[in-house]
PDB file of N, CA and C in Angstrom:
ATOM      1  N   MET Y   1     -10.962 -26.239  35.736  1.00 78.00           N
ATOM      2  CA  MET Y   1     -10.358 -24.773  35.900  1.00 78.00           C
ATOM      3  C   MET Y   1     -10.940 -23.982  37.056  1.00 78.00           C
ATOM      4  N   GLY Y   2     -10.056 -23.074  37.506  1.00 86.00           N
ATOM      5  CA  GLY Y   2     -10.159 -22.392  38.518  1.00 86.00           C
ATOM      6  C   GLY Y   2      -9.735 -20.960  37.980  1.00 86.00           C
ATOM      7  N   LYS Y   3     -10.655 -19.926  38.699  1.00 87.00           N
ATOM      8  CA  LYS Y   3     -10.149 -18.232  38.577  1.00 87.00           C
ATOM      9  C   LYS Y   3     -10.319 -17.627  39.668  1.00 87.00           C
ATOM     10  N   GLY Y   4      -9.032 -16.818  39.471  1.00 82.00           N
ATOM     11  CA  GLY Y   4      -8.848 -15.902  40.968  1.00 82.00           C
ATOM     12  C   GLY Y   4      -8.423 -14.241  40.485  1.00 82.00           C
ATOM     13  N   SER Y   5      -8.212 -13.590  41.394  1.00 81.00           N
ATOM     14  CA  SER Y   5      -8.050 -12.236  41.115  1.00 81.00           C
ATOM     15  C   SER Y   5      -7.010 -12.344  40.012  1.00 81.00           C
ATOM     16  N   PHE Y   6      -5.953 -13.131  39.969  1.00 85.00           N
ATOM     17  CA  PHE Y   6      -4.989 -12.892  39.079  1.00 85.00           C
ATOM     18  C   PHE Y   6      -4.850 -13.371  37.980  1.00 85.00           C
ATOM     19  N   GLY Y   7      -5.285 -14.348  37.830  1.00 91.00           N
ATOM     20  CA  GLY Y   7      -5.403 -15.250  36.789  1.00 91.00           C
ATOM     21  C   GLY Y   7      -6.220 -16.954  36.726  1.00 91.00           C
ATOM     22  N   GLU Y   8      -6.184 -17.672  35.822  1.00 95.00           N
ATOM     23  CA  GLU Y   8      -6.557 -18.375  35.720  1.00 95.00           C
ATOM     24  C   GLU Y   8      -5.760 -19.844  35.920  1.00 95.00           C
ATOM     25  N   VAL Y   9      -6.678 -21.136  36.378  1.00 94.00           N
ATOM     26  CA  VAL Y   9      -5.691 -22.450  36.624  1.00 94.00           C
ATOM     27  C   VAL Y   9      -6.272 -23.606  35.742  1.00 94.00           C
ATOM     28  N   TYR Y  10      -5.426 -24.003  35.041  1.00 95.00           N
ATOM     29  CA  TYR Y  10      -5.742 -25.117  34.358  1.00 95.00           C
ATOM     30  C   TYR Y  10      -5.639 -26.517  34.585  1.00 95.00           C
ATOM     31  N   LEU Y  11      -6.085 -27.802  34.684  1.00 95.00           N
ATOM     32  CA  LEU Y  11      -5.505 -28.876  35.243  1.00 95.00           C
ATOM     33  C   LEU Y  11      -4.962 -29.389  33.539  1.00 95.00           C
ATOM     34  N   CYS Y  12      -3.580 -29.841  33.777  1.00 95.00           N
ATOM     35  CA  CYS Y  12      -3.117 -30.207  32.409  1.00 95.00           C
ATOM     36  C   CYS Y  12      -2.072 -31.605  32.601  1.00 95.00           C
ATOM     37  N   GLN Y  13      -1.987 -32.467  31.438  1.00 96.00           N
ATOM     38  CA  GLN Y  13      -1.396 -33.493  31.761  1.00 96.00           C
ATOM     39  C   GLN Y  13      -0.443 -33.786  30.735  1.00 96.00           C
ATOM     40  N   ASN Y  14       0.627 -34.211  31.151  1.00 93.00           N
ATOM     41  CA  ASN Y  14       1.961 -34.568  30.423  1.00 93.00           C
ATOM     42  C   ASN Y  14       1.734 -35.609  29.283  1.00 93.00           C
ATOM     43  N   THR Y  15       1.973 -35.237  28.442  1.00 95.00           N
ATOM     44  CA  THR Y  15       1.842 -36.548  27.322  1.00 95.00           C
ATOM     45  C   THR Y  15       2.519 -37.629  27.275  1.00 95.00           C
ATOM     46  N   GLU Y  16       3.706 -37.605  27.507  1.00 96.00           N
ATOM     47  CA  GLU Y  16       4.756 -38.417  27.747  1.00 96.00           C
ATOM     48  C   GLU Y  16       4.862 -39.226  28.796  1.00 96.00           C
ATOM     49  N   THR Y  17       4.264 -38.710  30.135  1.00 96.00           N
ATOM     50  CA  THR Y  17       4.406 -39.372  31.182  1.00 96.00           C
ATOM     51  C   THR Y  17       2.986 -39.329  32.371  1.00 96.00           C
ATOM     52  N   GLN Y  18       2.279 -38.932  31.679  1.00 96.00           N
ATOM     53  CA  GLN Y  18       0.594 -38.887  31.960  1.00 96.00           C
ATOM     54  C   GLN Y  18       0.900 -38.336  33.493  1.00 96.00           C
ATOM     55  N   GLU Y  19       1.667 -37.445  34.095  1.00 93.00           N
ATOM     56  CA  GLU Y  19       1.364 -36.970  35.104  1.00 93.00           C
ATOM     57  C   GLU Y  19       1.072 -35.555  34.827  1.00 93.00           C
ATOM     58  N   GLU Y  20      -0.374 -35.338  36.078  1.00 93.00           N
ATOM     59  CA  GLU Y  20      -0.790 -34.139  35.985  1.00 93.00           C
ATOM     60  C   GLU Y  20      -0.195 -32.815  36.399  1.00 93.00           C
ATOM     61  N   PHE Y  21      -0.761 -31.889  36.104  1.00 91.00           N
ATOM     62  CA  PHE Y  21       0.045 -30.568  36.754  1.00 91.00           C
ATOM     63  C   PHE Y  21      -1.290 -29.667  36.561  1.00 91.00           C
ATOM     64  N   ALA Y  22      -0.709 -28.005  37.220  1.00 91.00           N
ATOM     65  CA  ALA Y  22      -1.709 -27.326  37.377  1.00 91.00           C
ATOM     66  C   ALA Y  22      -0.912 -26.232  36.334  1.00 91.00           C
ATOM     67  N   LEU Y  23      -1.765 -25.440  35.674  1.00 93.00           N
ATOM     68  CA  LEU Y  23      -0.570 -24.678  34.891  1.00 93.00           C
ATOM     69  C   LEU Y  23      -1.787 -23.193  35.466  1.00 93.00           C
ATOM     70  N   LYS Y  24      -1.231 -21.825  35.698  1.00 94.00           N
ATOM     71  CA  LYS Y  24      -1.696 -20.766  35.957  1.00 94.00           C
ATOM     72  C   LYS Y  24      -1.452 -19.904  35.012  1.00 94.00           C
ATOM     73  N   VAL Y  25      -2.263 -19.262  34.426  1.00 96.00           N
ATOM     74  CA  VAL Y  25      -2.037 -17.890  33.364  1.00 96.00           C
ATOM     75  C   VAL Y  25      -2.585 -16.781  34.067  1.00 96.00           C
ATOM     76  N   ILE Y  26      -1.277 -16.090  34.106  1.00 95.00           N
ATOM     77  CA  ILE Y  26      -1.566 -14.773  34.620  1.00 95.00           C
ATOM     78  C   ILE Y  26      -1.265 -13.444  33.415  1.00 95.00           C
ATOM     79  N   PRO Y  27      -2.383 -12.826  33.588  1.00 96.00           N
ATOM     80  CA  PRO Y  27      -2.043 -11.753  32.424  1.00 96.00           C
ATOM     81  C   PRO Y  27      -0.838 -10.788  32.776  1.00 96.00           C
ATOM     82  N   ARG Y  28      -0.031 -10.570  31.830  1.00 94.00           N
ATOM     83  CA  ARG Y  28       1.035  -9.660  32.096  1.00 94.00           C
ATOM     84  C   ARG Y  28       0.474  -8.186  32.850  1.00 94.00           C
ATOM     85  N   LEU Y  29      -0.744  -7.460  32.227  1.00 93.00           N
ATOM     86  CA  LEU Y  29      -1.594  -6.328  32.942  1.00 93.00           C
ATOM     87  C   LEU Y  29      -1.511  -6.756  34.129  1.00 93.00           C
ATOM     88  N   LYS Y  30      -1.455  -7.754  35.053  1.00 93.00           N
ATOM     89  CA  LYS Y  30      -1.873  -7.885  36.509  1.00 93.00           C
ATOM     90  C   LYS Y  30      -0.733  -7.746  37.248  1.00 93.00           C
ATOM     91  N   VAL Y  31       0.607  -7.973  36.344  1.00 94.00           N
ATOM     92  CA  VAL Y  31       1.969  -7.557  36.997  1.00 94.00           C
ATOM     93  C   VAL Y  31       2.269  -5.943  37.093  1.00 94.00           C
ATOM     94  N   GLU Y  32       2.327  -5.469  38.511  1.00 92.00           N
ATOM     95  CA  GLU Y  32       2.485  -3.971  38.533  1.00 92.00           C
ATOM     96  C   GLU Y  32       4.127  -4.098  38.381  1.00 92.00           C
ATOM     97  N   ASN Y  33       4.654  -4.985  39.090  1.00 92.00           N
ATOM     98  CA  ASN Y  33       6.125  -4.583  39.670  1.00 92.00           C
ATOM     99  C   ASN Y  33       6.921  -5.940  39.068  1.00 92.00           C
ATOM    100  N   THR Y  34       7.744  -6.219  38.105  1.00 90.00           N
ATOM    101  CA  THR Y  34       8.133  -7.209  37.340  1.00 90.00           C
ATOM    102  C   THR Y  34       9.466  -7.742  38.505  1.00 90.00           C
ATOM    103  N   GLU Y  35      10.027  -7.058  39.184  1.00 94.00           N
ATOM    104  CA  GLU Y  35      11.175  -6.998  40.030  1.00 94.00           C
ATOM    105  C   GLU Y  35      10.360  -7.978  41.224  1.00 94.00           C
ATOM    106  N   ASP Y  36       9.496  -7.383  42.036  1.00 94.00           N
ATOM    107  CA  ASP Y  36       9.208  -8.047  42.935  1.00 94.00           C
ATOM    108  C   ASP Y  36       8.547  -9.327  42.309  1.00 94.00           C
ATOM    109  N   PHE Y  37       7.747  -9.363  41.462  1.00 93.00           N
ATOM    110  CA  PHE Y  37       7.217 -10.811  40.705  1.00 93.00           C
ATOM    111  C   PHE Y  37       8.620 -11.627  40.486  1.00 93.00           C
ATOM    112  N   ASN Y  38       9.583 -11.410  40.036  1.00 94.00           N
ATOM    113  CA  ASN Y  38      10.669 -12.218  39.804  1.00 94.00           C
ATOM    114  C   ASN Y  38      10.977 -12.798  41.446  1.00 94.00           C
ATOM    115  N   LYS Y  39      11.191 -12.155  42.062  1.00 95.00           N
ATOM    116  CA  LYS Y  39      11.734 -12.366  43.393  1.00 95.00           C
ATOM    117  C   LYS Y  39      10.523 -13.306  44.318  1.00 95.00           C
ATOM    118  N   GLU Y  40       9.549 -13.090  43.913  1.00 92.00           N
ATOM    119  CA  GLU Y  40       8.504 -14.180  44.245  1.00 92.00           C
ATOM    120  C   GLU Y  40       8.905 -15.347  43.669  1.00 92.00           C
ATOM    121  N   ILE Y  41       8.680 -15.604  42.642  1.00 94.00           N
ATOM    122  CA  ILE Y  41       9.026 -16.723  41.754  1.00 94.00           C
ATOM    123  C   ILE Y  41      10.547 -17.527  42.221  1.00 94.00           C
ATOM    124  N   GLU Y  42      11.483 -16.694  42.635  1.00 94.00           N
ATOM    125  CA  GLU Y  42      12.785 -17.310  42.858  1.00 94.00           C
ATOM    126  C   GLU Y  42      12.438 -18.134  44.575  1.00 94.00           C
ATOM    127  N   ILE Y  43      11.880 -17.125  45.267  1.00 94.00           N
ATOM    128  CA  ILE Y  43      11.202 -17.774  46.674  1.00 94.00           C
ATOM    129  C   ILE Y  43      10.431 -18.685  46.392  1.00 94.00           C
ATOM    130  N   MET Y  44       9.472 -18.778  45.803  1.00 92.00           N
ATOM    131  CA  MET Y  44       8.466 -20.224  45.503  1.00 92.00           C
ATOM    132  C   MET Y  44       9.143 -20.818  45.065  1.00 92.00           C
ATOM    133  N   LYS Y  45      10.123 -21.196  44.022  1.00 93.00           N
ATOM    134  CA  LYS Y  45      10.772 -22.442  43.550  1.00 93.00           C
ATOM    135  C   LYS Y  45      11.440 -22.859  44.691  1.00 93.00           C
ATOM    136  N   LYS Y  46      11.731 -22.457  45.635  1.00 94.00           N
ATOM    137  CA  LYS Y  46      12.763 -23.090  46.840  1.00 94.00           C
ATOM    138  C   LYS Y  46      11.768 -23.430  48.114  1.00 94.00           C
ATOM    139  N   LEU Y  47      10.754 -23.493  48.043  1.00 95.00           N
ATOM    140  CA  LEU Y  47       9.416 -24.027  48.801  1.00 95.00           C
ATOM    141  C   LEU Y  47       9.229 -25.192  48.743  1.00 95.00           C
ATOM    142  N   SER Y  48       9.228 -25.926  49.841  1.00 94.00           N
ATOM    143  CA  SER Y  48       8.829 -27.493  49.820  1.00 94.00           C
ATOM    144  C   SER Y  48       7.974 -27.692  50.708  1.00 94.00           C
ATOM    145  N   GLY Y  49       6.914 -28.540  50.839  1.00 94.00           N
ATOM    146  CA  GLY Y  49       6.249 -29.128  51.823  1.00 94.00           C
ATOM    147  C   GLY Y  49       5.257 -30.174  51.607  1.00 94.00           C
ATOM    148  N   PRO Y  50       4.543 -30.394  52.531  1.00 94.00           N
ATOM    149  CA  PRO Y  50       3.237 -31.529  52.151  1.00 94.00           C
ATOM    150  C   PRO Y  50       2.176 -30.846  51.562  1.00 94.00           C
ATOM    151  N   ASN Y  51       1.969 -29.358  52.065  1.00 92.00           N
ATOM    152  CA  ASN Y  51       0.864 -28.891  51.600  1.00 92.00           C
ATOM    153  C   ASN Y  51       1.230 -27.616  50.574  1.00 92.00           C
ATOM    154  N   ILE Y  52       2.216 -27.615  50.037  1.00 90.00           N
ATOM    155  CA  ILE Y  52       2.634 -26.609  49.002  1.00 90.00           C
ATOM    156  C   ILE Y  52       2.791 -27.134  47.612  1.00 90.00           C
ATOM    157  N   VAL Y  53       2.115 -26.614  46.603  1.00 84.00           N
ATOM    158  CA  VAL Y  53       2.098 -26.366  45.398  1.00 84.00           C
ATOM    159  C   VAL Y  53       3.784 -26.706  44.940  1.00 84.00           C
ATOM    160  N   LYS Y  54       4.621 -27.728  44.225  1.00 87.00           N
ATOM    161  CA  LYS Y  54       5.728 -27.256  43.944  1.00 87.00           C
ATOM    162  C   LYS Y  54       5.633 -25.999  42.497  1.00 87.00           C
ATOM    163  N   LEU Y  55       6.589 -25.129  42.632  1.00 91.00           N
ATOM    164  CA  LEU Y  55       6.629 -24.528  41.240  1.00 91.00           C
ATOM    165  C   LEU Y  55       8.077 -24.854  40.341  1.00 91.00           C
ATOM    166  N   HIS Y  56       7.846 -25.351  39.150  1.00 88.00           N
ATOM    167  CA  HIS Y  56       8.683 -25.630  38.183  1.00 88.00           C
ATOM    168  C   HIS Y  56       9.494 -24.940  37.434  1.00 88.00           C
ATOM    169  N   ARG Y  57       8.700 -24.330  37.027  1.00 91.00           N
ATOM    170  CA  ARG Y  57       9.353 -23.177  35.956  1.00 91.00           C
ATOM    171  C   ARG Y  57       8.044 -21.882  35.701  1.00 91.00           C
ATOM    172  N   VAL Y  58       8.624 -20.760  35.348  1.00 95.00           N
ATOM    173  CA  VAL Y  58       7.703 -19.978  34.818  1.00 95.00           C
ATOM    174  C   VAL Y  58       8.090 -19.264  33.354  1.00 95.00           C
ATOM    175  N   LEU Y  59       6.821 -19.409  32.196  1.00 95.00           N
ATOM    176  CA  LEU Y  59       7.332 -18.760  31.015  1.00 95.00           C
ATOM    177  C   LEU Y  59       6.327 -17.850  30.719  1.00 95.00           C
ATOM    178  N   GLY Y  60       7.034 -17.069  29.434  1.00 94.00           N
ATOM    179  CA  GLY Y  60       6.187 -15.651  29.356  1.00 94.00           C
ATOM    180  C   GLY Y  60       6.061 -15.406  28.135  1.00 94.00           C
ATOM    181  N   SER Y  61       5.032 -14.798  27.646  1.00 96.00           N
ATOM    182  CA  SER Y  61       4.494 -14.788  26.285  1.00 96.00           C
ATOM    183  C   SER Y  61       4.404 -12.880  26.222  1.00 96.00           C
ATOM    184  N   ALA Y  62       4.034 -12.338  24.999  1.00 95.00           N
ATOM    185  CA  ALA Y  62       3.654 -11.167  25.128  1.00 95.00           C
ATOM    186  C   ALA Y  62       2.841 -10.734  25.997  1.00 95.00           C
ATOM    187  N   ASN Y  63       1.416 -11.611  26.035  1.00 96.00           N
ATOM    188  CA  ASN Y  63       0.499 -11.012  26.838  1.00 96.00           C
ATOM    189  C   ASN Y  63       0.667 -11.797  28.225  1.00 96.00           C
ATOM    190  N   ASN Y  64       1.259 -12.753  28.546  1.00 96.00           N
ATOM    191  CA  ASN Y  64       0.870 -13.605  29.512  1.00 96.00           C
ATOM    192  C   ASN Y  64       2.213 -14.348  30.224  1.00 96.00           C
ATOM    193  N   PHE Y  65       1.921 -14.634  31.596  1.00 96.00           N
ATOM    194  CA  PHE Y  65       2.967 -15.310  32.178  1.00 96.00           C
ATOM    195  C   PHE Y  65       2.327 -16.490  32.658  1.00 96.00           C
ATOM    196  N   TYR Y  66       3.521 -17.954  32.226  1.00 95.00           N
ATOM    197  CA  TYR Y  66       2.664 -19.402  32.379  1.00 95.00           C
ATOM    198  C   TYR Y  66       3.472 -19.781  33.339  1.00 95.00           C
TER     199      TYR Y  66
END
C-alpha cells in the first residue's frame, strides 16, 4: 500500500487471471473541480509508454473514486 496527497494505492489481484494491478482510492472531497478531473481521466486513458501505468477505468461511489 502507498499513500499520497490525493489518496491511497493498493496492490490488487484479479481472481480469474491472477494479474496484479494497482487500485487508487481518491476521496471525492479531494476533487475540487469534477470537470477538470474528468478531462484528466480522458487524457490518462490515451497515454501509453514503457514507463506509464495504463489507466483502465474509473469507478465512483458516494465517497470515493476508484
